[in-house]
Amino acid sequence: MSRNVLFLTLFIYSISYSQTLTLTDKTTNQPLEMAAIISFKPSVYTTTNIKGQANISDFKKSDKIEISMLGYSTAYVSYKELEALNFTYNLTPTALSMDEIIVSATRWNQHSDDIPSKIISVQIQDIQFQNPQTSADLLGNTGKVFIQKSQQGGGSPMIRGFATNRLLYSVDGVRMNTAIFRSGNIQNVISLDPFAIEKAEVFFGPGSVIYGSDAIGGVMSFQTHTPQLSMNHETITSGHLVYRHATANQEHSAHFDLNSGGKKWAMVSSLSFNLFDDLKMGSHGPDDYLRPYYVKRENGMDVIVDNPDPQVQVPSGYNQSNFMQKFRFKPSEKWDFNYAYHYSSTSEYSRYDYHLRKKNGNPRYGEWNYGPQKWMMNQLNINLTSHEKFFDQMSLKLAQQFFEESRISRNLNSSKREIRTEKVNAWSGNLDFQKTFGEKNQLYYGLEYVFDDVESTGINENISTGSSEIGPSRYPMSSWCSMAAYLTDQIKISDQFNVQAGLRYNIYKIDATFDTTFYPFPFTETHSNDGALTGSVGFVYKPIEKFELSLNASTAFRSPNIDDMGKVFDSEPGSVVVPNPDLKAEYAYSLDLGIAKMFGNSIKADISGYYTYLDNAMVRRAFTLNGESQIMYDGELSDVLALQNAAKATVYGLQAGLEVKLNNGFGFESQFNYQKGEEELDNGDTSPSRHAAPWFANASLNYHKNKLDLQLNANYTGEKTFDQLPEEEKAKDYMYALDAEGNPYAPSWYTLNLKGSYAFGNYLTLTAGIENITDQLYRPYSSGISGAGRNFVISLKTEI
């Protein structure tokens, strides 16, 4: 009897073990981590762990399992075929691919070549090789996102002529945009630790059907590391230690991460510290960018001192720390529970471009700093895979986020320091479903709820006496709420043609109470309750193998938030923006056309064109407060402005890419972006759009051989002449170079960069590079700080 029990136990164990699939590289036999394994009937998805293993017991009834990974040929096998191979499978490295698994289009796994919108992804291997200092730099390295910086602790992406609160950020499927995301340049993306990012995706064009308000120009979706489970009863443990140094800003960064996983429980921890000193610019370029002096506080006085090295941008240094902790519990193949905690904080850091402003020939400010930028998120994610009548997969995401930012300013030789602090508590819930009907119809639908509570305070300090008093706040005490339902359907008409269409209805509400102690507003509170309907429809046509044609028409919206409706601030000297409680949502209507073609197995080319029309745009216009067009603000008579639904705007452009795989491990890649935008002025004339960057491009020559990777790349950007600058930018001569007539303009520029990586065995990787080899002095368009000069970077990563 006992022998029979033992035999039965061993038999059950062997079956359980046989359901663990192991994937390896066909040429090196190395395990493949993060390979995607997907079945549409039944609808199941999983990825491999660090040992190249994945539990595929849920795939038993599948006649067609797709196994894919970037850089490898996609394999299609049945469960029975894998069983015959003892659940081991080799993937064949391939030169190029037109397809990969992405999630940002619908929040669910889809093939990129089945989606009519343009989407790019950045894999963890690319992130580790490029070694970006911030997540803004991570996006810029794609060659398809333009990055503006007002200070070193900054990074405001521009996508297809839109930026700031007309773009949407998503972290592990959770909306990061808050009710105080402004139309001016923002730097919230630097709160995300690039060391903790597993994959990033950029969805180009309107994404409001899935993501709601703000997703006009695009969506940036970041996926952080997922705790990895063991496929058997042995605990798997892995981790990394990383140190990086860069010379242009004397960076010292350290990172630690650790994953520990059993069969049902797993956890991952990530901790990073960054120290950035003042950034040194290059030596070959416009002298207008040099920093000949700066303000220093000595003996109770503001003193203008000579800068011993005008290439060093004083003050621009800061430091940052990031922490992430995740826990995962998977009690069965159906249920998967994930909890995540994120925390990020910077030091106080200067708004460098404001330090360049002058008044009466002297620096305008004695100090102008951002206080520590803090972000915290608690998230619970519950996933259920169960083939029910109304869904095959369900995902519930509950999140609570906290944001804190502040502004600290003081005029030169003034004893009055103004401190404005904003805190946002954001709660959100997303309930998403996926249902497969046969092999040709995928339905995605869901509900979303978002609530932001805004607390804004003002304090005026006297730095001479140490006394303080309550001052005007930047925002009213307020709340912003969004509720929505959405549905997207993807139908495969034939093997060559599929259609995807979606609808979303969104209700948004604003409640705000205004303090009239400091400003005589003709109102004390405002309430707004409105709705928005958006949709999209598109198709992908594949007339022949390795050729794709896509067309997509979509709408998007941006509802007014607290920053739009309730802010008081100085947009520029002599002007003050005041609240306008009558704002309505703005709408975008967009058309995208894309073509992609592979020539053999070694050349891939793609090009996409787009046109977007923005109606009812919220723009700054002349306004009156109690019938007055000017008020006293910060001791200065200032023109009154307010955001109003008073303009139309258009943006059109194209994006092109070329990728070539050459012999002997060599390859070539290039990206090109052109965008042109115009917006309506209050007198009926038009002006170039502020966030339509000049054309920009990059090209790289790559080499890969065994454990060695090398890359020589060039980044280059076109010129914006004085006549091509937006009207509001022409007044910012302190940020730009001056042309022969003394007018501000943005010169063209380039950088040449060399990077390399070598793995010593399986435990140590050295990455090094020289950025801006020719030491160019440049400043990206609309930026207030110049880019790094010649920069030597070295990084060591060890496996633990």
Coordinates of C-alpha atoms in Angstrom, one line a residue, residues 169-727:
Y169 CA 2.3 58.8 -17.7
S170 CA 1.4 55.3 -16.5
V171 CA 3.4 53.3 -13.9
D172 CA 2.5 49.6 -13.7
G173 CA -0.8 50.4 -15.2
V174 CA -1.6 53.3 -12.8
R175 CA -2.2 56.8 -14.0
M176 CA 0.6 59.2 -12.7
N177 CA -0.9 62.4 -14.0
T178 CA -2.4 64.5 -11.2
A179 CA -4.8 67.4 -10.9
I180 CA -1.8 69.8 -10.8
F181 CA 0.0 68.7 -13.9
R182 CA 0.7 72.0 -15.6
S183 CA 0.9 73.3 -19.1
G184 CA 4.5 74.5 -18.4
N185 CA 7.3 72.1 -18.4
I186 CA 7.2 69.3 -15.8
Q187 CA 9.7 66.9 -14.4
N188 CA 7.6 64.2 -12.7
V189 CA 9.1 61.5 -14.8
I190 CA 12.4 61.7 -12.9
S191 CA 10.6 60.3 -9.9
L192 CA 10.8 56.9 -11.7
D193 CA 14.0 55.0 -11.1
P194 CA 15.5 53.7 -14.4
F195 CA 17.3 50.9 -12.4
A196 CA 13.8 49.6 -11.4
I197 CA 12.2 49.7 -14.9
E198 CA 11.7 46.3 -16.6
K199 CA 10.2 47.7 -19.8
A200 CA 9.0 51.0 -21.1
E201 CA 6.5 51.6 -23.9
V202 CA 5.6 54.8 -25.8
F203 CA 2.2 54.9 -27.4
F204 CA 2.2 57.7 -30.0
G205 CA -1.0 59.7 -30.6
P206 CA -4.3 59.9 -28.8
G207 CA -4.8 57.2 -26.1
S208 CA -7.9 58.6 -24.3
V209 CA -10.0 55.5 -25.0
I210 CA -7.9 53.5 -22.5
Y211 CA -6.3 56.2 -20.4
G212 CA -8.8 59.1 -20.3
S213 CA -7.9 62.8 -19.9
D214 CA -4.5 64.1 -21.0
A215 CA -3.6 61.3 -23.4
I216 CA -3.6 63.6 -26.5
G217 CA 0.0 63.4 -27.8
G218 CA 0.8 60.0 -26.4
V219 CA 1.2 57.7 -23.5
M220 CA 4.4 56.7 -21.7
S221 CA 3.9 53.4 -19.9
F222 CA 6.5 52.1 -17.5
Q223 CA 6.6 48.6 -16.1
T224 CA 8.8 48.1 -13.0
H225 CA 10.4 44.8 -12.0
T226 CA 7.9 41.9 -11.3
P227 CA 8.7 39.4 -8.5
Q228 CA 9.7 36.1 -10.0
L229 CA 8.4 32.8 -8.8
S230 CA 10.2 29.5 -8.6
M231 CA 8.9 26.8 -10.8
N232 CA 9.6 24.1 -8.2
H233 CA 9.9 23.9 -4.5
E234 CA 13.4 25.4 -4.4
T235 CA 13.7 29.1 -3.6
I236 CA 15.4 31.1 -6.4
T237 CA 17.4 34.2 -5.4
S238 CA 19.0 36.7 -7.6
G239 CA 20.1 40.3 -7.4
H240 CA 22.5 43.0 -8.6
L241 CA 24.8 45.6 -7.2
V242 CA 25.6 48.6 -9.5
Y243 CA 27.9 51.6 -9.3
R244 CA 28.1 54.3 -11.9
H245 CA 30.2 57.4 -12.2
A246 CA 30.0 60.3 -14.8
T247 CA 32.5 63.2 -15.1
A248 CA 30.3 65.9 -16.6
N249 CA 28.3 66.3 -13.3
Q250 CA 30.5 64.2 -11.1
E251 CA 27.7 61.7 -10.7
H252 CA 28.0 58.9 -8.1
S253 CA 25.1 56.4 -8.3
A254 CA 24.6 53.2 -6.5
H255 CA 21.9 50.6 -6.9
F256 CA 20.9 47.3 -5.2
D257 CA 18.1 44.9 -6.1
L258 CA 17.2 41.5 -4.8
N259 CA 14.6 39.0 -6.0
S260 CA 13.6 36.0 -3.9
G261 CA 10.9 33.6 -5.0
G262 CA 9.3 30.3 -4.0
K263 CA 6.6 28.4 -5.8
K264 CA 3.7 30.7 -4.5
W265 CA 5.5 33.6 -2.9
A266 CA 8.0 36.1 -4.2
M267 CA 9.4 39.5 -3.5
V268 CA 11.7 42.0 -5.1
S269 CA 13.4 45.0 -3.5
S270 CA 15.1 47.9 -5.3
L271 CA 17.1 50.7 -3.8
S272 CA 19.0 53.5 -5.6
F273 CA 21.0 56.6 -4.6
N274 CA 22.1 59.4 -7.0
L275 CA 24.4 62.3 -6.4
F276 CA 24.7 64.9 -9.2
D277 CA 27.0 67.9 -8.9
D278 CA 26.7 71.0 -11.0
L279 CA 26.6 70.1 -14.7
K280 CA 29.4 71.2 -17.0
M281 CA 28.5 72.2 -20.5
G282 CA 30.7 71.8 -23.6
S283 CA 33.3 74.2 -25.1
H284 CA 32.3 74.4 -28.8
G285 CA 29.2 76.5 -29.3
P286 CA 27.5 79.8 -28.5
D287 CA 29.1 81.9 -25.8
D288 CA 25.6 83.1 -24.9
Y289 CA 25.1 79.8 -22.9
L290 CA 28.1 80.4 -20.7
R291 CA 27.6 81.1 -17.0
P292 CA 30.1 84.0 -16.2
Y293 CA 28.6 84.7 -12.7
Y294 CA 26.2 83.4 -10.1
V295 CA 24.6 84.7 -6.9
K296 CA 26.0 83.6 -3.5
R297 CA 24.8 84.5 0.0
E298 CA 27.6 85.9 2.1
N299 CA 27.3 87.7 5.5
G300 CA 23.6 88.2 5.1
M301 CA 23.9 89.7 1.6
D302 CA 23.3 88.5 -2.0
V303 CA 26.7 88.8 -3.7
I304 CA 27.2 88.4 -7.5
V305 CA 30.5 86.4 -7.8
D306 CA 32.5 85.5 -10.8
N307 CA 32.3 81.9 -11.9
P308 CA 35.8 80.4 -12.1
D309 CA 34.7 78.0 -14.8
P310 CA 31.8 79.6 -16.9
Q311 CA 31.1 76.1 -18.4
V312 CA 29.9 74.9 -15.0
Q313 CA 26.2 75.7 -14.6
V314 CA 25.9 76.9 -11.0
P315 CA 23.7 76.0 -9.3
S316 CA 22.3 72.8 -10.9
G317 CA 23.4 69.9 -8.7
Y318 CA 21.0 67.7 -6.7
N319 CA 20.6 64.2 -5.3
Q320 CA 17.9 61.6 -5.3
S321 CA 16.9 58.4 -3.7
N322 CA 14.4 55.7 -4.8
F323 CA 13.0 52.6 -3.1
M324 CA 10.7 49.9 -4.4
Q325 CA 9.3 46.9 -2.6
K326 CA 7.0 44.3 -4.2
F327 CA 5.4 41.2 -2.9
R328 CA 3.7 38.5 -5.0
F329 CA 1.4 35.7 -3.9
K330 CA 0.1 33.2 -6.5
P331 CA -2.0 30.6 -4.6
S332 CA -3.1 28.9 -7.8
E333 CA -2.9 29.1 -11.6
K334 CA -6.0 31.3 -11.6
W335 CA -5.2 33.9 -9.0
D336 CA -2.2 36.3 -8.8
F337 CA -1.9 38.9 -6.1
N338 CA 0.8 41.7 -6.3
Y339 CA 1.5 44.5 -3.8
A340 CA 3.9 47.3 -4.6
Y341 CA 5.3 50.2 -2.6
H342 CA 7.3 53.0 -4.4
Y343 CA 9.0 56.0 -2.8
S344 CA 11.1 58.7 -4.5
S345 CA 12.5 61.9 -3.1
T346 CA 14.9 64.5 -4.5
S347 CA 16.9 67.1 -2.6
E348 CA 16.1 70.8 -3.0
Y349 CA 17.3 71.8 -6.5
S350 CA 17.5 75.0 -8.4
R351 CA 15.2 76.1 -11.3
Y352 CA 18.3 76.9 -13.3
D353 CA 16.7 78.9 -16.1
Y354 CA 15.1 81.3 -13.6
H355 CA 18.6 82.0 -12.3
L356 CA 19.4 83.3 -15.8
R357 CA 16.6 86.0 -15.6
K358 CA 17.6 89.6 -15.1
K359 CA 16.1 92.8 -13.8
N360 CA 17.7 96.1 -14.3
G361 CA 20.9 94.4 -15.5
N362 CA 21.3 92.2 -12.4
P363 CA 20.1 88.7 -11.6
R364 CA 16.4 88.9 -10.8
Y365 CA 16.5 86.3 -8.1
G366 CA 18.6 85.7 -5.1
E367 CA 17.2 82.2 -5.0
W368 CA 14.7 80.2 -6.9
N369 CA 14.5 76.5 -6.0
Y370 CA 12.2 73.6 -6.2
G371 CA 11.8 71.9 -2.8
P372 CA 12.2 68.2 -2.6
Q373 CA 10.0 66.4 -5.2
K374 CA 8.4 63.4 -3.5
W375 CA 6.3 60.6 -4.9
M376 CA 4.9 57.6 -3.1
M377 CA 2.6 54.9 -4.3
N378 CA 0.9 51.9 -2.7
Q379 CA -0.6 49.5 -5.2
L380 CA -2.6 46.3 -5.0
N381 CA -3.0 44.4 -8.2
I382 CA -5.3 41.3 -8.4
N383 CA -5.3 39.2 -11.5
L384 CA -7.7 36.4 -12.3
T385 CA -7.5 34.0 -15.2
S386 CA -10.7 32.1 -15.5
H387 CA -12.7 31.3 -18.6
E388 CA -16.0 32.7 -17.5
K389 CA -19.0 33.8 -19.6
F390 CA -18.1 37.5 -19.6
F391 CA -14.3 37.4 -19.3
D392 CA -11.2 35.2 -19.6
Q393 CA -9.0 37.5 -17.6
M394 CA -9.7 40.1 -15.0
S395 CA -7.4 42.7 -13.4
L396 CA -8.2 44.9 -10.5
K397 CA -5.7 47.7 -9.7
L398 CA -6.1 49.8 -6.6
A399 CA -3.6 52.5 -5.9
Q400 CA -3.0 55.4 -3.5
Q401 CA -0.4 57.9 -4.5
F402 CA 1.1 60.9 -2.7
F403 CA 2.9 63.8 -4.4
E404 CA 4.6 66.8 -2.9
E405 CA 6.3 69.6 -4.7
S406 CA 7.2 73.2 -3.6
R407 CA 8.7 76.4 -4.9
I408 CA 11.1 78.6 -2.9
S409 CA 11.8 82.0 -4.4
R410 CA 13.3 85.3 -3.3
N411 CA 14.2 88.4 -5.3
L412 CA 17.8 89.6 -5.3
N413 CA 18.7 91.4 -2.0
S414 CA 15.2 90.9 -0.7
S415 CA 14.6 89.5 2.8
K416 CA 11.2 88.1 1.8
R417 CA 11.3 84.4 0.8
E418 CA 8.1 82.9 -0.7
I419 CA 7.5 79.2 -0.1
R420 CA 4.6 77.6 -2.0
T421 CA 3.9 73.9 -1.2
E422 CA 1.5 71.6 -2.9
K423 CA 0.4 68.1 -1.8
V424 CA -1.8 65.8 -3.7
N425 CA -3.3 62.6 -2.5
A426 CA -4.5 60.5 -5.4
W427 CA -6.7 57.4 -5.2
S428 CA -7.5 55.3 -8.2
G429 CA -9.2 52.0 -9.2
N430 CA -9.1 50.2 -12.5
L431 CA -11.2 47.1 -13.2
D432 CA -10.2 45.6 -16.6
F433 CA -11.5 42.6 -18.4
Q434 CA -10.4 40.6 -21.5
K435 CA -12.6 38.1 -23.4
T436 CA -11.7 36.0 -26.4
F437 CA -14.4 34.9 -28.8
G438 CA -13.1 32.1 -31.0
E439 CA -9.7 32.8 -32.6
K440 CA -10.6 36.1 -34.3
N441 CA -12.2 38.4 -31.7
Q442 CA -10.6 40.0 -28.7
L443 CA -12.8 42.2 -26.4
Y444 CA -11.3 44.5 -23.8
Y445 CA -13.4 46.6 -21.5
G446 CA -13.3 48.2 -18.1
L447 CA -14.1 50.8 -15.5
E448 CA -11.9 53.5 -14.0
Y449 CA -12.2 55.8 -11.0
V450 CA -9.7 58.6 -10.0
F451 CA -9.9 61.1 -7.2
D452 CA -7.3 63.7 -6.4
D453 CA -7.3 65.8 -3.3
V454 CA -5.2 69.0 -3.6
E455 CA -3.7 70.8 -0.6
S456 CA -1.9 74.0 -1.3
T457 CA -0.2 76.4 1.2
G458 CA 1.8 79.5 1.1
I459 CA 4.3 80.9 3.6
N460 CA 6.3 84.1 3.5
E461 CA 9.5 84.1 5.5
N462 CA 11.7 87.0 6.5
I463 CA 15.2 85.6 6.3
S464 CA 16.6 88.6 8.2
T465 CA 14.4 88.3 11.3
G466 CA 13.5 84.6 11.0
S467 CA 9.8 85.4 11.2
S468 CA 7.1 83.9 8.9
E469 CA 3.5 84.5 8.0
I470 CA 0.8 82.9 5.9
G471 CA 1.0 83.9 2.3
P472 CA -1.1 83.2 -0.8
S473 CA -1.2 79.6 -2.0
R474 CA -0.6 78.6 -5.6
Y475 CA -3.9 76.6 -5.8
P476 CA -7.3 76.7 -4.0
M477 CA -8.2 73.8 -1.7
S478 CA -9.7 71.5 -4.2
S479 CA -10.5 68.1 -5.6
W480 CA -10.6 66.5 -9.0
C481 CA -12.6 63.4 -9.9
S482 CA -12.8 61.2 -13.0
M483 CA -15.1 58.2 -13.6
A484 CA -15.1 56.3 -16.9
A485 CA -16.2 53.2 -18.8
Y486 CA -14.4 52.0 -21.9
L487 CA -14.6 49.2 -24.5
T488 CA -12.2 48.1 -27.2
D489 CA -12.8 45.3 -29.7
Q490 CA -10.2 43.8 -32.0
I491 CA -11.5 41.7 -34.9
K492 CA -9.4 39.6 -37.2
I493 CA -11.2 39.7 -40.5
S494 CA -8.6 37.5 -42.2
D495 CA -5.0 36.6 -41.8
Q496 CA -4.2 39.8 -43.7
F497 CA -6.7 42.2 -42.2
N498 CA -7.8 43.2 -38.7
V499 CA -9.8 46.0 -37.2
Q500 CA -9.6 47.6 -33.8
A501 CA -12.2 50.1 -32.5
G502 CA -13.0 51.6 -29.1
L503 CA -15.2 54.0 -27.2
R504 CA -14.9 55.7 -23.8
Y505 CA -17.3 57.9 -21.8
N506 CA -15.7 59.9 -19.1
I507 CA -17.3 62.1 -16.4
Y508 CA -15.0 64.6 -14.6
K509 CA -15.8 66.8 -11.6
I510 CA -14.0 69.7 -10.0
D511 CA -14.7 71.3 -6.6
A512 CA -12.6 74.3 -5.4
T513 CA -12.7 76.8 -2.6
F514 CA -10.9 80.1 -3.2
D515 CA -9.2 82.2 -0.5
T516 CA -9.9 85.9 -1.1
T517 CA -7.5 87.1 1.6
F518 CA -4.8 88.0 -0.8
Y519 CA -6.6 88.3 -4.2
P520 CA -10.0 89.9 -4.6
F521 CA -11.5 87.1 -6.7
P522 CA -15.1 87.8 -7.7
F523 CA -15.9 84.2 -6.6
T524 CA -15.2 82.0 -3.5
E525 CA -15.9 78.6 -4.9
T526 CA -16.4 76.8 -8.2
H527 CA -18.0 73.5 -9.2
S528 CA -17.7 71.7 -12.5
N529 CA -19.4 68.5 -13.7
D530 CA -19.0 67.5 -17.3
G531 CA -18.5 64.6 -19.6
A532 CA -16.4 63.6 -22.6
L533 CA -17.0 60.9 -25.3
T534 CA -13.9 59.7 -27.2
G535 CA -13.3 56.9 -29.7
S536 CA -10.9 55.3 -32.1
V537 CA -11.1 53.1 -35.1
G538 CA -8.3 51.7 -37.2
F539 CA -7.1 48.7 -39.2
V540 CA -3.9 46.8 -40.0
Y541 CA -3.5 45.3 -43.5
K542 CA -0.8 42.8 -44.4
P543 CA -1.1 42.1 -48.1
I544 CA 2.1 40.1 -48.3
E545 CA 4.5 38.7 -45.7
K546 CA 6.7 41.3 -44.0
F547 CA 4.7 44.2 -45.1
E548 CA 2.2 46.2 -43.0
L549 CA -0.1 49.1 -43.7
S550 CA -2.0 50.7 -40.8
L551 CA -4.5 53.5 -40.6
N552 CA -6.0 54.9 -37.4
A553 CA -8.5 57.7 -36.6
S554 CA -9.0 58.7 -33.0
T555 CA -10.2 61.4 -30.7
A556 CA -8.8 62.5 -27.3
F557 CA -9.6 65.0 -24.6
R558 CA -8.1 66.9 -21.8
S559 CA -10.4 68.0 -19.0
P560 CA -9.5 71.1 -17.1
N561 CA -7.7 70.3 -13.9
I562 CA -6.9 72.3 -10.8
D563 CA -3.8 73.8 -12.4
D564 CA -5.8 75.0 -15.3
M565 CA -8.8 76.3 -13.4
G566 CA -7.4 77.5 -10.1
K567 CA -3.8 78.6 -10.3
V568 CA -2.2 82.0 -9.5
F569 CA 1.3 82.4 -10.7
D570 CA 3.7 84.6 -12.7
S571 CA 4.2 83.2 -16.2
E572 CA 6.8 85.9 -16.9
P573 CA 7.8 89.2 -15.4
G574 CA 5.0 91.7 -15.6
S575 CA 2.2 89.1 -16.1
V576 CA 0.2 87.1 -13.7
V577 CA -2.2 84.2 -14.4
V578 CA -5.4 84.0 -12.4
P579 CA -8.1 81.4 -12.0
N580 CA -10.9 80.9 -14.6
P581 CA -13.7 78.8 -13.3
D582 CA -15.5 78.6 -16.7
L583 CA -13.0 76.3 -18.4
K584 CA -14.2 73.4 -20.5
A585 CA -12.4 70.3 -21.9
E586 CA -10.3 70.6 -25.1
Y587 CA -10.6 67.9 -27.8
A588 CA -8.2 66.4 -30.3
Y589 CA -9.0 64.7 -33.6
S590 CA -6.2 62.7 -35.1
L591 CA -5.4 60.6 -38.1
D592 CA -2.3 58.3 -38.4
L593 CA -1.0 56.4 -41.4
G594 CA 1.8 53.9 -41.0
I595 CA 3.9 51.7 -43.3
A596 CA 6.4 49.0 -42.3
K597 CA 8.4 46.7 -44.6
M598 CA 11.1 44.1 -44.1
F599 CA 13.5 43.4 -46.9
G600 CA 14.7 39.8 -46.5
N601 CA 15.7 39.2 -42.9
S602 CA 18.2 42.0 -42.5
I603 CA 16.5 45.3 -43.3
K604 CA 13.5 46.9 -41.7
A605 CA 12.0 50.3 -42.6
D606 CA 9.0 52.1 -41.2
I607 CA 7.4 55.5 -41.7
S608 CA 4.3 57.0 -40.1
G609 CA 2.6 60.3 -40.8
Y610 CA 0.0 62.0 -38.6
Y611 CA -2.2 65.0 -38.4
T612 CA -3.9 66.3 -35.2
Y613 CA -6.4 69.1 -34.8
L614 CA -6.9 70.5 -31.3
D615 CA -10.2 72.3 -30.7
N616 CA -11.3 74.4 -27.8
A617 CA -7.7 74.6 -26.7
M618 CA -6.9 76.0 -23.3
V619 CA -4.5 78.9 -23.8
R620 CA -3.4 82.0 -21.9
R621 CA -5.2 85.1 -22.9
A622 CA -5.8 88.6 -21.6
F623 CA -8.3 88.5 -18.8
T624 CA -9.9 90.8 -16.2
L625 CA -10.2 90.5 -12.5
N626 CA -13.0 92.6 -11.0
G627 CA -13.0 94.6 -14.2
E628 CA -9.3 95.3 -14.0
S629 CA -6.8 94.2 -16.6
Q630 CA -3.8 94.8 -14.3
I631 CA -3.2 94.0 -10.6
M632 CA -0.3 94.3 -8.2
Y633 CA 1.5 90.9 -7.9
D634 CA 4.7 90.4 -6.0
G635 CA 5.1 94.2 -5.7
E636 CA 4.9 94.7 -9.5
L637 CA 2.0 95.9 -11.6
S638 CA 1.2 92.9 -13.8
D639 CA -1.1 92.2 -16.8
V640 CA -3.9 89.8 -15.9
L641 CA -4.0 86.6 -17.9
A642 CA -6.1 83.4 -17.6
L643 CA -6.4 80.1 -19.3
Q644 CA -9.4 80.2 -21.7
N645 CA -11.0 77.9 -24.3
A646 CA -10.0 80.4 -27.0
A647 CA -7.9 78.8 -29.6
K648 CA -7.4 76.0 -32.2
A649 CA -4.1 74.3 -32.9
T650 CA -2.8 71.9 -35.5
V651 CA 0.2 69.5 -35.5
Y652 CA 1.4 67.3 -38.3
G653 CA 4.6 65.4 -38.9
L654 CA 6.2 62.1 -39.7
Q655 CA 8.4 59.5 -37.9
A656 CA 10.7 57.2 -39.8
G657 CA 13.0 54.4 -38.8
L658 CA 15.6 52.2 -40.5
E659 CA 17.2 49.1 -39.0
V660 CA 19.9 47.0 -40.8
K661 CA 21.6 43.9 -39.6
L662 CA 25.0 43.4 -41.2
N663 CA 27.4 40.5 -41.2
N664 CA 29.8 39.5 -38.4
G665 CA 27.7 41.1 -35.6
F666 CA 27.4 44.6 -37.0
G667 CA 24.1 46.5 -37.3
F668 CA 22.9 50.0 -38.1
E669 CA 19.8 51.9 -36.8
S670 CA 18.5 55.4 -37.5
Q671 CA 15.4 57.4 -36.4
F672 CA 14.1 60.6 -37.8
N673 CA 11.3 62.9 -36.5
Y674 CA 9.7 65.9 -38.0
Q675 CA 6.8 67.9 -36.5
K676 CA 5.3 71.2 -37.2
G677 CA 2.6 72.8 -35.1
E678 CA 0.6 76.1 -35.2
E679 CA -1.7 77.6 -32.7
E680 CA -4.1 80.5 -32.9
L681 CA -3.3 83.8 -31.2
D682 CA -5.8 86.1 -29.6
N683 CA -5.6 88.5 -32.5
G684 CA -6.4 85.7 -35.0
D685 CA -2.9 85.3 -36.2
T686 CA -1.0 82.0 -35.8
S687 CA 2.2 81.1 -34.0
P688 CA 4.4 78.0 -34.0
S689 CA 3.3 75.7 -31.3
R690 CA 5.6 75.8 -28.2
H691 CA 5.9 72.0 -27.9
A692 CA 6.5 71.2 -31.5
A693 CA 10.3 70.5 -31.3
P694 CA 12.6 71.1 -34.3
W695 CA 13.3 68.0 -36.4
F696 CA 15.6 65.6 -34.5
A697 CA 17.2 62.3 -35.4
N698 CA 19.8 59.8 -34.3
A699 CA 21.9 57.1 -36.0
S700 CA 23.9 54.3 -34.4
L701 CA 26.4 51.6 -35.6
N702 CA 26.2 48.6 -33.3
Y703 CA 28.4 45.5 -32.8
H704 CA 27.6 42.4 -30.8
K705 CA 29.9 39.4 -30.4
N706 CA 29.5 37.0 -27.6
K707 CA 29.8 39.0 -24.4
L708 CA 30.9 42.3 -26.0
D709 CA 28.5 45.1 -27.1
L710 CA 29.7 48.3 -28.8
Q711 CA 27.8 51.3 -30.1
L712 CA 28.8 54.5 -31.9
N713 CA 25.9 56.8 -32.2
A714 CA 25.1 60.4 -33.2
N715 CA 22.2 62.6 -32.0
Y716 CA 21.3 65.7 -34.0
T717 CA 18.7 68.4 -34.0
G718 CA 17.6 71.1 -36.4
E719 CA 17.6 74.8 -35.9
K720 CA 14.7 77.0 -34.9
T721 CA 15.3 80.6 -36.2
F722 CA 13.8 83.6 -34.5
D723 CA 10.9 83.6 -36.9
Q724 CA 10.2 80.0 -36.2
L725 CA 10.1 80.4 -32.4
P726 CA 6.6 80.6 -30.7
E727 CA 5.6 84.1 -29.7

